[in-house]
Coordinates of C-alpha atoms in Angstrom, one line a residue:
M1 CA 116.8 91.8 48.3
S2 CA 118.7 94.4 46.5
D3 CA 118.6 97.9 45.0
F4 CA 115.1 98.9 46.1
Q5 CA 116.1 102.5 45.2
T6 CA 113.1 103.7 47.0
V7 CA 112.6 107.0 45.4
D8 CA 110.9 110.4 46.1
E9 CA 110.3 111.1 42.6
E10 CA 109.0 114.6 43.4
S11 CA 112.1 115.7 45.0
P12 CA 113.9 119.0 43.7
G13 CA 117.2 117.3 44.3
R14 CA 116.9 115.0 41.4
V15 CA 118.6 115.4 37.9
E16 CA 116.1 113.6 35.6
F17 CA 117.0 116.0 32.7
L18 CA 120.3 114.1 32.2
D19 CA 118.4 111.4 30.5
G20 CA 115.0 112.7 30.1
S21 CA 114.9 112.9 26.4
Q22 CA 117.1 111.4 23.6
R23 CA 116.1 114.4 21.3
L24 CA 118.7 116.4 23.5
P25 CA 122.1 115.3 21.8
G26 CA 124.8 113.6 23.7
L27 CA 123.2 112.8 27.1
Q28 CA 123.7 108.9 26.9
P29 CA 125.1 107.0 28.7
F30 CA 123.1 108.5 31.6
S31 CA 120.2 106.1 31.9
A32 CA 119.5 105.9 35.6
A33 CA 118.4 109.4 36.6
Y34 CA 114.9 108.9 35.3
R35 CA 112.6 105.9 34.7
P36 CA 109.0 106.0 33.7
H37 CA 107.9 103.7 36.7
E38 CA 110.0 105.3 39.4
A39 CA 106.9 106.6 41.3
L40 CA 105.9 103.0 42.0
S41 CA 109.1 102.1 43.9
T42 CA 107.4 101.8 47.4
Q43 CA 104.6 99.5 46.0
V44 CA 107.3 97.2 44.4
V45 CA 109.1 96.8 47.8
E46 CA 105.9 96.1 49.7
E47 CA 104.8 93.4 47.1
M48 CA 108.4 91.8 47.4
V49 CA 107.9 91.9 51.2
K50 CA 104.7 90.0 50.8
Q51 CA 106.3 87.4 48.6
A52 CA 109.3 86.9 50.9
R53 CA 107.1 86.6 53.9
K54 CA 105.2 83.7 52.4
A55 CA 108.0 82.1 50.3
T56 CA 108.8 78.4 50.6
S57 CA 111.8 76.7 49.0
P58 CA 110.9 74.4 46.1
V59 CA 113.9 72.3 46.9
T60 CA 113.9 72.0 50.8
G61 CA 110.4 73.1 51.6
R62 CA 111.8 75.6 54.2
K63 CA 110.6 79.2 54.8
L64 CA 113.1 82.0 55.0
D65 CA 115.2 82.4 58.2
L66 CA 116.2 86.0 57.5
T67 CA 116.5 88.7 54.9
I68 CA 119.7 90.7 54.0
L69 CA 119.4 93.8 51.9
T70 CA 122.6 94.4 49.6
G71 CA 122.2 98.1 49.4
D72 CA 120.7 100.9 47.5
N73 CA 117.6 100.7 49.8
A74 CA 117.0 104.5 49.3
D75 CA 117.6 106.3 46.0
S76 CA 119.2 109.5 47.0
Q77 CA 120.2 109.7 50.5
Q78 CA 117.1 111.4 51.7
F79 CA 115.4 111.0 55.1
N80 CA 111.9 110.1 53.7
E81 CA 113.3 107.6 51.3
T82 CA 115.2 106.0 54.2
R83 CA 112.1 105.8 56.5
W84 CA 110.0 104.5 53.7
F85 CA 112.0 101.4 53.2
I86 CA 112.6 100.8 57.0
D87 CA 109.0 101.2 57.8
T88 CA 107.9 99.0 54.9
L89 CA 110.1 96.1 56.1
D90 CA 109.0 96.6 59.6
G91 CA 105.3 96.9 58.7
T92 CA 102.9 99.5 59.9
T93 CA 100.1 97.5 61.1
G94 CA 101.2 97.4 64.9
P95 CA 100.7 100.2 67.5
A96 CA 104.2 101.4 67.6
T97 CA 105.3 104.5 65.7
P98 CA 109.2 104.8 65.8
D99 CA 109.1 107.8 63.3
P100 CA 106.3 110.3 63.8
E101 CA 107.8 112.5 61.4
M102 CA 106.8 110.0 58.6
N103 CA 104.2 107.7 60.0
S104 CA 101.7 109.8 61.8
R105 CA 98.7 108.0 60.1
G106 CA 100.2 104.6 60.6
K107 CA 100.7 104.0 56.9
I108 CA 103.3 104.4 54.2
D109 CA 102.6 107.7 52.6
P110 CA 104.6 108.0 49.1
N111 CA 103.5 111.5 48.6
S112 CA 106.1 114.0 49.6
G113 CA 105.7 117.8 49.8
V114 CA 103.9 120.1 52.3
P115 CA 102.1 122.8 50.4
I116 CA 102.8 126.4 51.5
P117 CA 101.6 129.6 49.9
G118 CA 103.5 130.0 46.6
C119 CA 104.5 126.3 46.4
E120 CA 101.0 124.5 46.4
S121 CA 100.5 121.2 44.9
T122 CA 99.7 120.8 41.2
P123 CA 95.9 121.8 40.7
G124 CA 93.7 118.6 40.6
S125 CA 96.7 116.2 41.4
V126 CA 98.8 115.1 44.4
Y127 CA 101.7 114.2 41.9
D128 CA 104.3 116.9 41.5
G129 CA 107.1 115.1 39.7
V130 CA 108.2 115.2 36.0
R131 CA 105.8 114.3 33.4
D132 CA 105.3 115.2 29.7
S133 CA 103.7 118.7 29.2
G134 CA 101.2 117.5 26.5
Q135 CA 102.0 120.7 24.6
P136 CA 102.7 120.9 20.8
G137 CA 106.3 120.7 19.9
P138 CA 109.3 118.8 21.3
D139 CA 108.4 117.2 24.7
L140 CA 110.5 116.9 27.8
G141 CA 111.0 113.3 27.2
Y142 CA 109.1 112.1 30.3
Y143 CA 106.4 109.4 30.4
E144 CA 102.8 110.8 30.4
P145 CA 100.5 107.9 31.5
D146 CA 97.3 110.1 31.2
R147 CA 97.7 110.3 27.4
T148 CA 98.2 114.0 26.4
S149 CA 95.9 116.0 24.1
D150 CA 98.2 115.6 21.2
G151 CA 99.1 111.9 21.9
S152 CA 102.6 112.8 23.0
D153 CA 103.8 110.5 25.8
G154 CA 107.5 111.4 26.0
D155 CA 110.3 110.1 23.7
G156 CA 110.3 106.3 23.9
Y157 CA 107.3 106.0 26.1
S158 CA 104.5 105.9 23.6
P159 CA 101.9 103.1 22.9
D160 CA 103.1 103.6 19.2
R161 CA 105.9 101.0 18.5
A162 CA 106.9 102.8 15.3
R163 CA 107.2 106.2 17.0
N164 CA 109.2 104.7 19.8
A165 CA 111.7 103.0 17.3
S166 CA 112.1 106.1 15.3
E167 CA 112.9 108.2 18.4
T168 CA 115.1 105.9 20.3
G169 CA 115.9 102.9 18.2
R170 CA 114.2 100.6 20.6
D171 CA 111.2 98.5 19.6
V172 CA 109.0 99.0 22.9
T173 CA 105.3 99.5 23.5
V174 CA 104.7 101.6 26.7
R175 CA 101.0 101.5 27.6
D176 CA 99.2 104.5 29.1
F177 CA 97.7 103.9 32.5
P178 CA 95.4 106.9 33.3
G179 CA 95.5 108.1 36.8
L180 CA 98.8 106.1 37.6
L181 CA 100.8 108.9 39.0
D182 CA 98.1 110.0 41.5
A183 CA 97.4 106.4 42.5
A184 CA 101.2 105.9 43.1
N185 CA 101.0 108.5 45.7
Q186 CA 98.3 107.2 47.8
P187 CA 99.0 105.9 51.5
F188 CA 98.9 102.1 52.0
E189 CA 99.4 99.8 55.0
A190 CA 102.7 97.9 55.0
Q191 CA 102.4 94.2 56.0
G192 CA 106.0 93.8 57.2
L193 CA 108.5 90.9 56.7
D194 CA 107.9 89.3 60.1
M195 CA 111.4 87.9 60.2
P196 CA 114.9 89.3 61.1
W197 CA 116.3 91.6 58.5
Y198 CA 119.8 93.1 58.0
T199 CA 121.0 96.1 56.0
T200 CA 124.0 96.9 53.9
F201 CA 125.1 100.3 52.7
G202 CA 124.7 101.1 49.0
N203 CA 126.0 104.1 47.1
H204 CA 122.4 105.5 46.8
D205 CA 122.0 105.3 50.5
A206 CA 125.0 107.5 51.1
L207 CA 125.4 109.7 48.0
I208 CA 123.0 112.1 46.1
Q209 CA 121.3 109.9 43.5
G210 CA 124.0 107.4 44.1
N211 CA 126.9 109.5 42.7
S212 CA 127.7 112.8 44.5
P213 CA 129.2 112.9 48.1
T214 CA 128.6 116.7 48.2
A215 CA 125.7 116.7 50.6
Y216 CA 128.3 116.2 53.3
I217 CA 132.1 116.7 53.1
G218 CA 133.7 113.6 54.6
P219 CA 133.8 111.5 56.6
L220 CA 137.7 112.0 56.6
G221 CA 139.0 109.5 59.2
T222 CA 137.5 110.1 62.6
G223 CA 136.7 113.8 61.8
G224 CA 133.1 113.1 60.9
E225 CA 130.8 114.7 58.1
V226 CA 130.3 118.3 57.5
A227 CA 126.9 119.2 56.1
D228 CA 126.7 121.5 53.0
P229 CA 123.5 123.7 53.7
S230 CA 123.2 124.7 50.0
F231 CA 122.4 121.1 48.8
N232 CA 119.9 120.6 51.7
A233 CA 118.3 124.0 50.8
V234 CA 117.7 122.8 47.2
V235 CA 116.3 119.3 48.2
T236 CA 114.0 120.6 50.9
G237 CA 113.0 123.7 48.7
C238 CA 110.1 124.1 46.2
V239 CA 111.9 124.7 42.7
K240 CA 112.3 121.7 40.7
V241 CA 114.3 121.8 37.3
M242 CA 112.6 119.9 34.6
Q243 CA 115.1 120.9 31.9
P244 CA 118.2 123.3 31.9
S245 CA 118.5 126.5 29.9
A246 CA 119.8 126.3 26.3
G247 CA 123.2 127.5 27.4
Q248 CA 123.5 125.1 30.3
Q249 CA 122.4 122.3 27.8
E250 CA 125.3 123.2 25.5
E251 CA 127.7 122.9 28.5
L252 CA 126.3 119.6 29.5
D253 CA 126.7 118.4 25.9
A254 CA 130.4 119.4 25.8
L255 CA 131.1 117.7 29.1
V256 CA 129.4 114.5 28.0
A257 CA 131.4 114.5 24.8
A258 CA 134.5 114.7 26.9
A259 CA 133.4 111.8 29.1
R260 CA 132.7 109.7 25.9
A261 CA 136.2 110.4 24.6
A262 CA 138.0 109.5 27.7
T263 CA 139.7 106.1 27.3
D264 CA 141.4 105.3 30.6
P265 CA 139.2 104.5 33.7
V266 CA 140.4 107.3 35.9
G267 CA 139.9 109.9 33.3
H268 CA 136.5 108.5 32.4
D269 CA 135.4 108.7 36.0
E270 CA 136.8 112.2 36.4
A271 CA 135.0 113.4 33.2
V272 CA 131.7 111.9 34.3
G273 CA 132.1 113.6 37.5
A274 CA 132.4 116.9 35.8
V275 CA 129.1 116.3 34.1
L276 CA 127.3 115.5 37.5
Q277 CA 129.0 118.5 39.2
R278 CA 127.6 120.8 36.5
A279 CA 124.2 119.2 36.8
N280 CA 124.3 119.8 40.6
D281 CA 125.1 123.4 40.1
I282 CA 122.2 123.7 37.6
L283 CA 120.0 122.5 40.5
K284 CA 121.3 125.4 42.7
T285 CA 121.1 128.1 39.9
P286 CA 118.8 127.3 37.0
G287 CA 119.2 129.4 33.9
N288 CA 116.7 132.2 33.2
D289 CA 115.1 130.1 30.4
A290 CA 115.3 126.8 32.1
T291 CA 112.0 124.8 32.6
T292 CA 111.2 124.8 36.2
E293 CA 108.1 123.9 38.3
N294 CA 107.2 124.9 41.8
V295 CA 106.7 121.9 44.0
P296 CA 105.6 121.7 47.6
P297 CA 108.7 121.9 49.8
D298 CA 109.4 119.1 52.4
P299 CA 111.9 119.1 55.3
R300 CA 111.7 115.3 55.2
R301 CA 113.7 115.3 52.0
C302 CA 116.8 116.3 53.9
Y303 CA 120.1 114.3 53.2
V304 CA 121.1 112.0 56.1
A305 CA 124.6 111.6 57.2
K306 CA 126.1 108.1 57.2
D307 CA 126.6 108.1 61.0
D308 CA 126.0 110.3 64.0
N309 CA 128.7 112.8 65.0
A310 CA 128.8 116.2 66.5
I311 CA 129.7 117.8 63.2
A312 CA 127.1 116.5 60.9
I313 CA 124.2 116.4 63.3
G314 CA 123.3 119.9 64.6
A315 CA 125.6 121.9 62.4
G316 CA 124.9 123.2 58.9
L317 CA 121.3 122.0 58.9
A318 CA 118.1 123.7 59.8
P319 CA 116.2 122.0 62.6
G320 CA 114.1 119.1 61.0
P321 CA 113.8 115.4 60.7
C322 CA 117.5 114.7 59.8
Q323 CA 118.4 115.8 63.3
T324 CA 116.7 112.6 64.6
G325 CA 119.8 110.9 63.5
S326 CA 121.9 109.4 60.7
W327 CA 121.2 106.5 58.2
I328 CA 122.7 104.1 60.8
K329 CA 120.8 105.5 63.7
Q330 CA 117.5 105.3 61.7
H331 CA 118.0 101.4 61.8
F332 CA 117.6 101.7 65.6
R333 CA 114.2 103.6 65.2
T334 CA 112.5 100.3 64.3
T335 CA 109.8 97.9 65.2
G336 CA 111.5 95.1 63.5
T337 CA 114.3 92.7 64.5
P338 CA 117.1 92.8 65.3
V339 CA 117.4 96.3 66.6
G340 CA 119.8 98.2 64.4
H341 CA 119.4 95.5 61.8
G342 CA 123.1 94.5 62.0
L343 CA 124.6 97.8 62.8
A344 CA 124.8 97.4 66.6
P345 CA 128.4 98.1 67.7
S346 CA 130.7 95.5 69.3
D347 CA 131.3 97.7 72.3
P348 CA 127.9 98.8 74.0
A349 CA 129.7 102.0 75.1
D350 CA 129.6 103.1 71.4
C351 CA 125.8 103.3 71.7
A352 CA 126.0 106.4 73.8
K353 CA 125.8 108.8 70.8
Y354 CA 122.5 107.3 69.7
G355 CA 120.5 109.2 72.3
D356 CA 116.9 108.0 72.7
E357 CA 117.9 104.7 71.1
E358 CA 121.0 104.2 73.4
D359 CA 119.2 101.6 75.5
A360 CA 117.9 99.6 72.4
C361 CA 121.4 99.7 71.0
R362 CA 123.1 98.5 74.1
R363 CA 120.7 95.5 74.3
A364 CA 121.4 94.6 70.7
S365 CA 125.1 94.9 71.2
A366 CA 125.1 92.7 74.3
D367 CA 123.3 90.0 72.2
L368 CA 126.1 89.6 69.6
G369 CA 128.7 87.7 71.2
P370 CA 132.5 88.4 71.3
D371 CA 134.1 90.0 68.3
L372 CA 130.9 90.3 66.3
G373 CA 128.8 93.4 65.4
R374 CA 130.1 96.7 64.1
P375 CA 133.8 97.0 65.2
P376 CA 135.4 100.0 67.0
E377 CA 137.2 101.0 63.9
A378 CA 134.0 101.1 61.8
V379 CA 132.4 103.2 64.5
A380 CA 135.3 105.6 64.7
S381 CA 135.3 106.2 60.9
H382 CA 131.5 106.3 60.6
D383 CA 131.3 103.2 58.4
G384 CA 128.7 100.4 58.3
Y385 CA 130.6 97.1 58.2
Y386 CA 129.8 94.3 60.7
S387 CA 129.6 90.6 61.3
F388 CA 127.2 88.2 62.9
V389 CA 126.6 84.4 63.3
P390 CA 123.1 83.4 62.0
K391 CA 123.5 79.8 63.1
P392 CA 126.4 77.5 64.2
G393 CA 129.1 76.9 61.7
L394 CA 128.4 79.9 59.7
R395 CA 129.6 83.7 60.0
F396 CA 128.3 86.5 57.8
L397 CA 130.5 89.6 57.1
V398 CA 128.5 92.6 55.8
L399 CA 130.8 95.2 54.1
D400 CA 130.7 98.9 53.5
T401 CA 131.9 99.4 50.0
I402 CA 130.8 103.1 49.7
T403 CA 133.5 105.5 48.5
D404 CA 132.8 108.5 50.4
E405 CA 135.5 110.7 48.9
C406 CA 136.7 109.7 45.5
G407 CA 137.8 113.2 44.3
T408 CA 134.9 113.9 41.8
A409 CA 131.1 114.0 41.9
F410 CA 131.0 110.5 40.4
C411 CA 131.6 108.2 43.3
S412 CA 129.1 105.4 42.4
Q413 CA 131.6 102.6 42.4
G414 CA 133.0 101.1 45.5
S415 CA 136.3 100.5 47.4
I416 CA 137.4 98.8 50.6
D417 CA 139.7 100.9 52.9
D418 CA 142.6 99.3 54.6
P419 CA 141.2 99.3 58.2
Q420 CA 138.1 97.3 56.9
F421 CA 140.3 94.9 54.9
R422 CA 142.4 94.2 58.0
W423 CA 139.2 93.6 60.0
M424 CA 138.0 91.3 57.1
E425 CA 141.3 89.2 57.4
R426 CA 140.9 88.9 61.2
Q427 CA 137.2 87.9 60.9
I428 CA 137.8 85.2 58.3
A429 CA 140.7 83.7 60.4
E430 CA 138.7 83.8 63.6
A431 CA 135.8 82.2 61.9
A432 CA 138.2 79.3 60.7
A433 CA 139.5 78.9 64.2
D434 CA 135.8 78.7 65.4
G435 CA 134.9 76.1 62.8
Q436 CA 132.8 78.6 60.8
Y437 CA 132.5 79.1 57.1
V438 CA 132.1 82.6 55.8
I439 CA 129.7 84.4 53.4
L440 CA 130.2 88.0 52.7
F441 CA 127.6 90.6 51.6
S442 CA 128.2 93.8 49.9
H443 CA 126.5 96.2 47.6
H444 CA 129.3 96.4 45.0
T445 CA 130.4 93.5 43.0
L446 CA 134.1 92.5 42.8
R447 CA 134.5 94.2 39.4
T448 CA 132.9 97.4 40.5
T449 CA 134.9 97.7 43.7
R450 CA 137.4 99.9 42.0
L451 CA 137.6 103.5 43.0
P452 CA 140.4 105.4 44.6
S453 CA 139.8 107.5 47.7
T454 CA 141.2 110.9 48.7
D455 CA 141.0 110.2 52.5
P456 CA 144.5 109.6 53.8
T457 CA 143.3 107.5 56.7
E458 CA 141.7 104.8 54.4
Q459 CA 144.9 104.1 52.4
P460 CA 145.8 101.8 50.8
I461 CA 142.6 101.2 49.1
H462 CA 141.7 97.6 48.1
F463 CA 139.9 96.8 44.9
G464 CA 137.7 93.7 44.3
E465 CA 139.9 92.1 41.5
R466 CA 142.8 92.8 39.3
R467 CA 141.1 92.0 36.1
D468 CA 137.5 92.1 35.2
R469 CA 136.5 88.6 34.5
R470 CA 133.2 89.7 32.8
G471 CA 134.8 92.4 30.6
N472 CA 133.8 96.0 29.9
Q473 CA 134.8 97.3 33.4
P474 CA 138.4 98.8 33.4
I475 CA 140.0 98.4 36.8
P476 CA 143.0 100.7 37.6
P477 CA 146.3 99.1 38.7
S478 CA 146.9 98.4 42.4
S479 CA 150.0 97.3 44.4
V480 CA 148.0 95.9 47.4
D481 CA 145.8 92.8 47.8
T482 CA 142.4 92.5 46.2
L483 CA 139.3 91.0 47.9
E484 CA 139.7 88.0 45.4
E485 CA 143.1 87.4 46.5
L486 CA 142.0 87.5 50.2
Y487 CA 139.2 85.0 49.6
C488 CA 141.5 82.7 47.6
R489 CA 143.8 82.5 50.7
H490 CA 141.0 81.2 52.9
P491 CA 139.2 77.9 52.0
N492 CA 136.4 78.8 54.6
V493 CA 135.2 81.6 52.4
L494 CA 132.2 80.2 50.3
A495 CA 130.7 83.2 48.6
Q496 CA 130.2 86.9 48.3
V497 CA 126.6 88.0 47.7
V498 CA 126.3 91.4 45.9
G499 CA 123.9 93.9 44.1
H500 CA 124.7 97.2 42.3
E501 CA 124.7 96.0 38.7
H502 CA 121.0 95.3 38.6
E503 CA 121.8 91.9 37.0
N504 CA 121.1 88.3 37.9
Y505 CA 124.4 86.5 37.5
V506 CA 126.5 83.8 39.3
E507 CA 130.2 83.6 38.8
R508 CA 132.6 80.9 40.0
H509 CA 136.1 82.0 40.9
R510 CA 138.3 79.0 40.9
C511 CA 141.4 80.7 42.2
E512 CA 144.5 78.5 41.2
Q513 CA 142.4 76.9 38.4
D514 CA 141.3 80.2 36.8
S515 CA 142.9 80.9 33.5
P516 CA 144.2 83.3 32.4
D517 CA 145.6 85.0 35.5
P518 CA 145.0 82.5 38.2
T519 CA 144.8 83.8 41.9
P520 CA 147.2 82.1 44.3
G521 CA 145.8 80.7 47.4
A522 CA 144.8 77.5 49.2
S523 CA 141.0 77.8 48.4
P524 CA 139.4 75.7 45.7
G525 CA 137.3 78.8 44.9
F526 CA 134.3 80.8 45.9
W527 CA 131.0 81.9 44.3
Q528 CA 129.9 85.5 43.5
I529 CA 126.2 85.7 43.5
S530 CA 124.6 88.9 42.1
T531 CA 120.9 89.8 42.2
A532 CA 118.9 92.0 40.1
S533 CA 117.2 95.2 41.3
H534 CA 113.7 96.0 42.4
M535 CA 113.9 99.2 40.4
D536 CA 114.6 97.8 37.0
F537 CA 113.3 94.7 35.2
P538 CA 113.2 91.8 36.2
Q539 CA 112.4 93.3 39.7
Q540 CA 113.4 90.0 41.5
A541 CA 114.9 89.0 44.8
R542 CA 116.8 85.8 45.4
M543 CA 116.3 82.9 47.9
I544 CA 119.7 81.6 48.9
E545 CA 120.0 78.2 50.8
L546 CA 123.1 76.5 52.0
V547 CA 122.4 72.7 51.9
N548 CA 124.0 69.4 52.4
I549 CA 124.0 67.3 49.1
D550 CA 125.7 64.0 49.4
G551 CA 128.0 65.2 52.1
K552 CA 129.0 68.4 50.4
L553 CA 127.8 72.0 50.8
S554 CA 126.0 73.6 47.8
F555 CA 124.2 76.9 47.5
V556 CA 120.6 76.5 46.2
T557 CA 119.3 79.9 44.6
T558 CA 115.8 80.4 43.7
M559 CA 114.5 83.7 42.1
L560 CA 111.5 85.4 43.8
D561 CA 109.2 87.7 41.8
H562 CA 107.3 90.1 43.6
D563 CA 103.6 89.5 44.4
G564 CA 102.3 91.8 41.6
V565 CA 100.4 89.7 39.0
A566 CA 102.1 88.9 35.8
N567 CA 99.6 91.0 33.7
P568 CA 98.0 94.1 35.2
G569 CA 95.3 94.1 32.6
G570 CA 93.9 97.1 30.8
N571 CA 90.9 98.7 29.3
P572 CA 89.5 96.1 26.8
A573 CA 88.1 98.9 24.6
Q574 CA 91.5 100.5 24.2
S575 CA 94.3 97.9 23.8
D576 CA 97.0 100.6 24.3
Q577 CA 95.6 101.7 27.7
G578 CA 95.4 100.1 31.1
N579 CA 93.5 101.0 34.2
S580 CA 95.9 101.8 37.0
G581 CA 93.5 100.8 39.8
S582 CA 94.4 101.7 43.4
S583 CA 95.6 98.3 44.8
V584 CA 99.2 98.2 45.8
Q585 CA 99.5 94.9 44.1
R586 CA 98.3 96.2 40.8
L587 CA 100.6 99.2 41.0
A588 CA 103.6 96.9 41.4
S589 CA 102.4 94.7 38.5
I590 CA 102.2 98.0 36.3
S591 CA 105.8 98.9 37.4
R592 CA 107.2 95.5 36.1
E593 CA 105.4 96.0 32.8
L594 CA 106.9 99.6 32.4
A595 CA 110.3 98.4 33.5
Y596 CA 110.3 95.7 30.9
N597 CA 109.3 98.3 28.2
D598 CA 111.6 101.1 29.4
Y599 CA 113.6 101.8 26.3
Q600 CA 116.7 102.6 28.4
G601 CA 116.4 99.3 30.4
S602 CA 118.0 96.0 29.8
R603 CA 115.9 92.9 29.6
A604 CA 119.1 90.8 29.6
A605 CA 119.4 91.8 33.3
R606 CA 117.4 88.7 34.2
G607 CA 120.4 86.7 33.3
T608 CA 120.6 83.2 31.6
R609 CA 118.9 80.1 33.0
Q610 CA 122.3 79.3 34.6
D611 CA 122.2 82.5 36.5
R612 CA 118.9 82.1 38.2
N613 CA 117.3 78.9 39.7
V614 CA 120.5 77.0 40.1
I615 CA 122.5 74.7 42.5
L616 CA 126.1 75.8 43.0
P617 CA 128.5 73.3 44.5
T618 CA 131.3 74.5 46.9
D619 CA 133.3 71.2 47.3
R620 CA 133.2 71.7 51.1
R621 CA 132.1 69.5 53.8
P622 CA 129.3 70.6 56.2
P623 CA 130.4 72.6 59.2
P624 CA 132.2 72.8 61.6
Y625 CA 135.0 73.9 59.2
S626 CA 138.5 72.6 59.6
T627 CA 141.7 73.4 57.8
P628 CA 142.2 70.9 54.9

C-alpha cells in the first residue's frame, strides 16, 4: 500500500490556495495542495484494508502474508493524521485503546476541531474545510458538492463539461453529491488488517504537506530536532487562510514565474522552495484583505517529530498529544503486529527513550534476530531504516529516503545519507552470506532520490541513479555511488518497491545490458516496482508475490482496487447529482469517481497493461542464494 496521504482537510496548516483556482494566474504546477476528494481519505484507506484482508491471489490462490506501506501514510506530519492511519490498519473493534487522545469512542473520527468560544464549528455543518462560497462573482476554486445557489462549483469541478473545459482546458464532469462533506466527517468502525504490517517514512509523514521541514529544525546528526512553536501555533489554531490578499497573491505569482523560468534542477528546487516559504509565511501572517475563516482549533493537529529525543519532545511545544511521542514512537502505541511495525531497534537498550512503550519495544527487538531491525546509526540520527527476514531465504530492507534538511522549503524529493548507504552495503553482503535474496522498500523512486542535504553528518549524499531512465526528472551530478550502482554489484538484489510518484509502473534495470549508460556490476539486473497512491486515481494497491516458475524466481504483481463499488450511483431524477449516503464503502466509491474527474489529476497514473497485472522474471534460482 502506498501514499494514503491521510489528510486533515480542515487544518489551518494547509496551503490549498496554491492550486485552488486556475483563474488566479501562474499557480500551476502546484496540483497537490488541494483535491476535491481529500475529505474522503480515511474512508479510502478503510476500504483498501478490507480488500487486502480478504484478497486471494488469482495465480497461486494464496492470501497475503503481510502488508508494507511505502510511505506518505499521513499527509502533513500531523499527530491526528498519523493516528488515523495507524488505528485504521490496527482496527478499532477490540477493547484496547492505545491512543485515548484520538480513540475515546472506539472509532475513527475524521472530524477534527474542538469548538471554543469565538472558533465554533460552521453553523449547521461539522465540516470546516475549504469549499466554494456560492456567492456571485469569481469563486475560490474549491469543489462545492452541495450545489450552490448560482450553480458555481469551483473552477473545474462543475457537472457542466463545457464550463470545465473553458475554465481549465480539461474535459471532466464532476458530479455534485449533496451532504458529502458532512458525511465524510462522521465516525466509523475500522475493521483492521488482521495481518502483520510494516511502515516506511514518506516525505508527507515527516514534512509539512510533504515539502517543508520547518516544523522542526533538524535532525542534524545526533543533535535531534528543535521544534518551531510558530508553525505549531498556526496548525493548532483557529484561523484558516482560504485565499491570500491581493498583494500576497502578486508576490506568489512572481515567485512562481521565477520557478518556471529556472532551467537547472538545483535552481528549480530553490525557486519552488521560495514559493512554499512565502506560502508558509502567509499562514502565519495573512494580509488584511485575505480570505480567512475561523475553524475550531485542535491540539491533535500538532506536528510530530521523526523520533523521540530530549530537544524535540518537551521543548518548544505546549503540552498536548505530540508529547505522547514521535512518529516512530506512535508505531509502538498499537494493537497490531509486529509492535513498532518494523521500527524496533536492533539493540533493546535503545528502547529506553520510549517510556510507557519501552517493554513492548524490548520484546519486539528481542524477536528480530542478529543484525536485523533498526540499527544503532539509524537510532542515533533519528532515522527510520531497518531490516527483517519475513521467511527463510529472503531479507527485506526498508529505507528512510526523507531529506530532512535540503536547504529550502521544498524537500519533497529523496536522498540516502552515507551512514545508511554503508548499512545497506553491509546488509546486502550479509544476506548473500546467509543465502538470502534482498528486496528493498522505499518511499522515493530511484529517479526521485536526488536531493542534496545541508547536514554535514550525512555526507556524501547518494542518489538513486545517474540518469533518469524515464525522462523529465533532472538529476544533479554526483561523484559517489548511486543505489542503482550498488544493486548492480550484488546479484542477490531482486527489486526495489516504491511509491511517491502516484503511478503504477514496473521498470527493469538490466545493469551491464542497459543502453545507453550501462551500469557496471555482476548482477543480471533488478526490478523497480512502483505503485499508485490511495489519494489520486486509480486508488490502487499492489499484491506482490515471489514464486518459483520452472525453477526460476518471478514476481507476480496483481493490482488491488479498494472495496468501494465501481459506481457510487446517484439521484435518477438529476443525472448530474449523486447521493453521498453515509456508508464508508460508498464514500470511498465517490472518492474514486472524484479522483478520476479531478481536472488536475492524471488518468495515466494507472499505467499500461504491462505495468499492472504482470509476471516479472528475475533469472535467479529459488533460495538459498549462492554466489554465481
